Amino acid sequence: MATNQGIWKCKVFPQRSIRTEKYKLIVSFNTLDKLNKDKAVNGQNTHPFLLIGALQYKDIPELQLFDINKDPHELKNLATDPDYQAVITQLKDKLAKWMKDQNDFLVFGGPIPFLKTKHPLDQNSKLNQVPDHLINTIKNYTDPHSITKQK
């Protein structure tokens, strides 16, 4: 489980993972691909702090699947291989159940909430640099429905 908010050079890039004896699935909830899909499918505008997070990790895909027996260094991502779609579905279902059981703030297909942290995303500090036009723009960190849609 990785959230990546409230840490050094914090960016919004939450990830969750699950593994079995054979496979490891990593789900990244704020990738450029996902933001572009959301915009195309739902007409959603991208919140600037989500875009900053996605751009920080621009080469990481939404899904990564590894056969950890054959590929222990996780070099070959199998997520786009049609032969592994059933494995991905099974692991995503198990991960979603675990996330729900843990009262995770993330939900597959849901919005990404902003967390109130010691080092807020919309403030400049020695740990974080924010473009001037984004300073003090997140008004409510805990309610994902209060996020203003911006272009």
PDB file of C-alpha atoms in Angstrom:
ATOM      1  CA  MET A   1       0.000   0.000   0.000  1.00  0.00           C
ATOM      2  CA  ALA A   2       1.442   3.362  -0.998  1.00  0.00           C
ATOM      3  CA  THR A   3      -0.352   6.683  -0.749  1.00  0.00           C
ATOM      4  CA  ASN A   4       2.419   9.234  -1.429  1.00  0.00           C
ATOM      5  CA  GLN A   5       0.748  12.215   0.235  1.00  0.00           C
ATOM      6  CA  GLY A   6       2.357  13.928   3.195  1.00  0.00           C
ATOM      7  CA  ILE A   7       5.877  12.722   2.468  1.00  0.00           C
ATOM      8  CA  TRP A   8       8.994  14.385   1.107  1.00  0.00           C
ATOM      9  CA  LYS A   9       8.181  16.028  -2.249  1.00  0.00           C
ATOM     10  CA  CYS A  10       4.642  14.714  -1.885  1.00  0.00           C
ATOM     11  CA  LYS A  11       2.598  14.046  -4.995  1.00  0.00           C
ATOM     12  CA  VAL A  12      -0.786  12.394  -5.430  1.00  0.00           C
ATOM     13  CA  PHE A  13       0.023   8.908  -6.703  1.00  0.00           C
ATOM     14  CA  PRO A  14      -1.679   6.212  -4.614  1.00  0.00           C
ATOM     15  CA  GLN A  15      -0.935   2.563  -5.367  1.00  0.00           C
ATOM     16  CA  ARG A  16      -2.154  -0.737  -4.000  1.00  0.00           C
ATOM     17  CA  SER A  17      -0.769  -4.193  -4.662  1.00  0.00           C
ATOM     18  CA  ILE A  18      -1.595  -7.826  -4.089  1.00  0.00           C
ATOM     19  CA  ARG A  19       0.413 -10.974  -4.615  1.00  0.00           C
ATOM     20  CA  THR A  20       0.013 -14.690  -4.659  1.00  0.00           C
ATOM     21  CA  GLU A  21       2.744 -17.300  -4.751  1.00  0.00           C
ATOM     22  CA  LYS A  22       2.938 -16.817  -8.522  1.00  0.00           C
ATOM     23  CA  TYR A  23       1.777 -13.280  -9.409  1.00  0.00           C
ATOM     24  CA  LYS A  24       2.038  -9.721  -8.185  1.00  0.00           C
ATOM     25  CA  LEU A  25      -0.419  -7.047  -9.297  1.00  0.00           C
ATOM     26  CA  ILE A  26       0.262  -3.346  -8.729  1.00  0.00           C
ATOM     27  CA  VAL A  27      -2.580  -0.881  -9.323  1.00  0.00           C
ATOM     28  CA  SER A  28      -1.717   2.812  -9.696  1.00  0.00           C
ATOM     29  CA  PHE A  29      -4.804   4.961  -9.223  1.00  0.00           C
ATOM     30  CA  ASN A  30      -3.524   8.248 -10.669  1.00  0.00           C
ATOM     31  CA  THR A  31      -1.683   7.581 -13.921  1.00  0.00           C
ATOM     32  CA  LEU A  32      -1.710   9.757 -17.028  1.00  0.00           C
ATOM     33  CA  ASP A  33      -3.507   6.937 -18.861  1.00  0.00           C
ATOM     34  CA  LYS A  34      -6.238   6.823 -16.214  1.00  0.00           C
ATOM     35  CA  LEU A  35      -6.677  10.607 -16.196  1.00  0.00           C
ATOM     36  CA  ASN A  36      -6.957  10.615 -19.995  1.00  0.00           C
ATOM     37  CA  LYS A  37      -9.490   7.730 -19.908  1.00  0.00           C
ATOM     38  CA  ASP A  38     -11.567   9.508 -17.265  1.00  0.00           C
ATOM     39  CA  LYS A  39     -11.601  12.662 -19.361  1.00  0.00           C
ATOM     40  CA  ALA A  40     -12.547  10.787 -22.555  1.00  0.00           C
ATOM     41  CA  VAL A  41     -15.216   8.568 -20.952  1.00  0.00           C
ATOM     42  CA  ASN A  42     -16.755  10.874 -18.352  1.00  0.00           C
ATOM     43  CA  GLY A  43     -15.755  14.281 -19.646  1.00  0.00           C
ATOM     44  CA  GLN A  44     -13.975  14.865 -16.337  1.00  0.00           C
ATOM     45  CA  ASN A  45     -11.531  17.716 -16.209  1.00  0.00           C
ATOM     46  CA  THR A  46      -8.245  16.949 -14.536  1.00  0.00           C
ATOM     47  CA  HIS A  47      -7.625  18.490 -11.127  1.00  0.00           C
ATOM     48  CA  PRO A  48      -4.201  20.189 -11.262  1.00  0.00           C
ATOM     49  CA  PHE A  49      -2.841  18.313  -8.229  1.00  0.00           C
ATOM     50  CA  LEU A  50      -3.815  14.967  -9.747  1.00  0.00           C
ATOM     51  CA  LEU A  51      -2.046  15.964 -12.956  1.00  0.00           C
ATOM     52  CA  ILE A  52       1.104  16.964 -11.036  1.00  0.00           C
ATOM     53  CA  GLY A  53       1.137  13.547  -9.354  1.00  0.00           C
ATOM     54  CA  ALA A  54       0.573  11.678 -12.603  1.00  0.00           C
ATOM     55  CA  LEU A  55       3.316  13.645 -14.353  1.00  0.00           C
ATOM     56  CA  GLN A  56       5.763  12.894 -11.522  1.00  0.00           C
ATOM     57  CA  TYR A  57       5.392   9.170 -12.326  1.00  0.00           C
ATOM     58  CA  LYS A  58       4.502   9.462 -16.012  1.00  0.00           C
ATOM     59  CA  ASP A  59       6.100   6.161 -17.049  1.00  0.00           C
ATOM     60  CA  ILE A  60       4.183   4.020 -14.569  1.00  0.00           C
ATOM     61  CA  PRO A  61       1.121   2.300 -16.078  1.00  0.00           C
ATOM     62  CA  GLU A  62      -2.205   1.866 -14.306  1.00  0.00           C
ATOM     63  CA  LEU A  63      -1.712  -1.916 -14.028  1.00  0.00           C
ATOM     64  CA  GLN A  64       1.460  -3.930 -13.615  1.00  0.00           C
ATOM     65  CA  LEU A  65       1.365  -7.716 -13.435  1.00  0.00           C
ATOM     66  CA  PHE A  66       4.458  -9.799 -12.839  1.00  0.00           C
ATOM     67  CA  ASP A  67       5.059 -13.540 -12.724  1.00  0.00           C
ATOM     68  CA  ILE A  68       7.318 -13.404  -9.679  1.00  0.00           C
ATOM     69  CA  ASN A  69       8.523 -16.998 -10.146  1.00  0.00           C
ATOM     70  CA  LYS A  70       9.726 -16.497 -13.726  1.00  0.00           C
ATOM     71  CA  ASP A  71      10.550 -12.792 -13.309  1.00  0.00           C
ATOM     72  CA  PRO A  72      11.628 -12.151  -9.696  1.00  0.00           C
ATOM     73  CA  HIS A  73      13.071  -8.730 -10.592  1.00  0.00           C
ATOM     74  CA  GLU A  74       9.729  -7.632 -12.073  1.00  0.00           C
ATOM     75  CA  LEU A  75      11.118  -6.588 -15.446  1.00  0.00           C
ATOM     76  CA  LYS A  76       8.338  -7.843 -17.751  1.00  0.00           C
ATOM     77  CA  ASN A  77       4.907  -6.311 -17.208  1.00  0.00           C
ATOM     78  CA  LEU A  78       2.279  -8.846 -18.312  1.00  0.00           C
ATOM     79  CA  ALA A  79      -0.735  -6.554 -17.779  1.00  0.00           C
ATOM     80  CA  THR A  80      -1.309  -5.881 -21.481  1.00  0.00           C
ATOM     81  CA  ASP A  81      -1.003  -9.537 -22.502  1.00  0.00           C
ATOM     82  CA  PRO A  82      -4.506 -10.920 -23.251  1.00  0.00           C
ATOM     83  CA  ASP A  83      -3.497 -14.315 -21.835  1.00  0.00           C
ATOM     84  CA  TYR A  84      -3.345 -12.806 -18.329  1.00  0.00           C
ATOM     85  CA  GLN A  85      -6.637 -10.883 -18.213  1.00  0.00           C
ATOM     86  CA  ALA A  86      -8.349 -13.558 -16.090  1.00  0.00           C
ATOM     87  CA  VAL A  87      -5.485 -13.403 -13.573  1.00  0.00           C
ATOM     88  CA  ILE A  88      -5.769  -9.608 -13.432  1.00  0.00           C
ATOM     89  CA  THR A  89      -9.539  -9.778 -12.904  1.00  0.00           C
ATOM     90  CA  GLN A  90      -9.167 -12.312 -10.097  1.00  0.00           C
ATOM     91  CA  LEU A  91      -6.435 -10.313  -8.347  1.00  0.00           C
ATOM     92  CA  LYS A  92      -8.296  -7.004  -8.745  1.00  0.00           C
ATOM     93  CA  ASP A  93     -11.416  -8.563  -7.199  1.00  0.00           C
ATOM     94  CA  LYS A  94      -9.396  -9.846  -4.231  1.00  0.00           C
ATOM     95  CA  LEU A  95      -7.649  -6.501  -3.851  1.00  0.00           C
ATOM     96  CA  ALA A  96     -10.941  -4.587  -3.992  1.00  0.00           C
ATOM     97  CA  LYS A  97     -12.384  -6.816  -1.269  1.00  0.00           C
ATOM     98  CA  TRP A  98      -9.315  -6.342   0.914  1.00  0.00           C
ATOM     99  CA  MET A  99      -9.437  -2.559   0.399  1.00  0.00           C
ATOM    100  CA  LYS A 100     -13.100  -2.504   1.400  1.00  0.00           C
ATOM    101  CA  ASP A 101     -12.398  -4.673   4.466  1.00  0.00           C
ATOM    102  CA  GLN A 102      -9.645  -2.235   5.492  1.00  0.00           C
ATOM    103  CA  ASN A 103     -11.894   0.825   4.995  1.00  0.00           C
ATOM    104  CA  ASP A 104      -9.439   2.112   2.423  1.00  0.00           C
ATOM    105  CA  PHE A 105     -10.161   5.665   1.280  1.00  0.00           C
ATOM    106  CA  LEU A 106      -9.652   4.530  -2.333  1.00  0.00           C
ATOM    107  CA  VAL A 107     -12.248   2.668  -4.374  1.00  0.00           C
ATOM    108  CA  PHE A 108     -11.752   1.221  -7.862  1.00  0.00           C
ATOM    109  CA  GLY A 109     -13.372   3.665 -10.266  1.00  0.00           C
ATOM    110  CA  GLY A 110     -13.964   6.238  -7.522  1.00  0.00           C
ATOM    111  CA  PRO A 111     -12.471   9.692  -7.029  1.00  0.00           C
ATOM    112  CA  ILE A 112      -9.065  10.165  -5.443  1.00  0.00           C
ATOM    113  CA  PRO A 113      -9.533  12.087  -2.207  1.00  0.00           C
ATOM    114  CA  PHE A 114      -7.000  14.578  -0.936  1.00  0.00           C
ATOM    115  CA  LEU A 115      -5.713  13.851   2.548  1.00  0.00           C
ATOM    116  CA  LYS A 116      -4.999  16.483   5.157  1.00  0.00           C
ATOM    117  CA  THR A 117      -1.330  16.009   5.880  1.00  0.00           C
ATOM    118  CA  LYS A 118       1.430  17.624   7.885  1.00  0.00           C
ATOM    119  CA  HIS A 119       2.845  18.958   4.621  1.00  0.00           C
ATOM    120  CA  PRO A 120      -0.197  20.099   2.595  1.00  0.00           C
ATOM    121  CA  LEU A 121      -0.100  19.696  -1.140  1.00  0.00           C
ATOM    122  CA  ASP A 122      -1.085  23.314  -1.802  1.00  0.00           C
ATOM    123  CA  GLN A 123       1.641  24.955   0.306  1.00  0.00           C
ATOM    124  CA  ASN A 124       5.284  25.679  -0.412  1.00  0.00           C
ATOM    125  CA  SER A 125       7.746  24.277   2.101  1.00  0.00           C
ATOM    126  CA  LYS A 126      11.207  22.787   2.142  1.00  0.00           C
ATOM    127  CA  LEU A 127       9.465  19.485   1.336  1.00  0.00           C
ATOM    128  CA  ASN A 128       7.178  20.637  -1.458  1.00  0.00           C
ATOM    129  CA  GLN A 129       7.146  23.258  -4.201  1.00  0.00           C
ATOM    130  CA  VAL A 130       3.786  24.335  -5.641  1.00  0.00           C
ATOM    131  CA  PRO A 131       3.186  26.566  -8.657  1.00  0.00           C
ATOM    132  CA  ASP A 132       2.036  30.006  -7.476  1.00  0.00           C
ATOM    133  CA  HIS A 133      -1.392  29.685  -9.095  1.00  0.00           C
ATOM    134  CA  LEU A 134      -2.133  26.519  -7.061  1.00  0.00           C
ATOM    135  CA  ILE A 135      -1.217  27.813  -3.593  1.00  0.00           C
ATOM    136  CA  ASN A 136      -4.219  27.626  -1.220  1.00  0.00           C
ATOM    137  CA  THR A 137      -6.483  26.088  -3.861  1.00  0.00           C
ATOM    138  CA  ILE A 138      -7.469  22.896  -2.062  1.00  0.00           C
ATOM    139  CA  LYS A 139     -10.189  23.964   0.335  1.00  0.00           C
ATOM    140  CA  ASN A 140     -11.325  20.668   1.774  1.00  0.00           C
ATOM    141  CA  TYR A 141      -8.964  17.719   1.948  1.00  0.00           C
ATOM    142  CA  THR A 142     -11.362  15.057   3.164  1.00  0.00           C
ATOM    143  CA  ASP A 143     -14.391  15.370   0.877  1.00  0.00           C
ATOM    144  CA  PRO A 144     -13.604  14.221  -2.685  1.00  0.00           C
ATOM    145  CA  HIS A 145     -16.902  15.687  -3.896  1.00  0.00           C
ATOM    146  CA  SER A 146     -15.819  19.190  -2.903  1.00  0.00           C
ATOM    147  CA  ILE A 147     -12.931  19.241  -5.359  1.00  0.00           C
ATOM    148  CA  THR A 148     -13.524  21.930  -7.961  1.00  0.00           C
ATOM    149  CA  LYS A 149     -13.292  20.613 -11.484  1.00  0.00           C
ATOM    150  CA  GLN A 150     -10.759  22.676 -13.379  1.00  0.00           C
ATOM    151  CA  LYS A 151      -9.436  22.543 -16.920  1.00  0.00           C
TER     152      LYS A 151
END
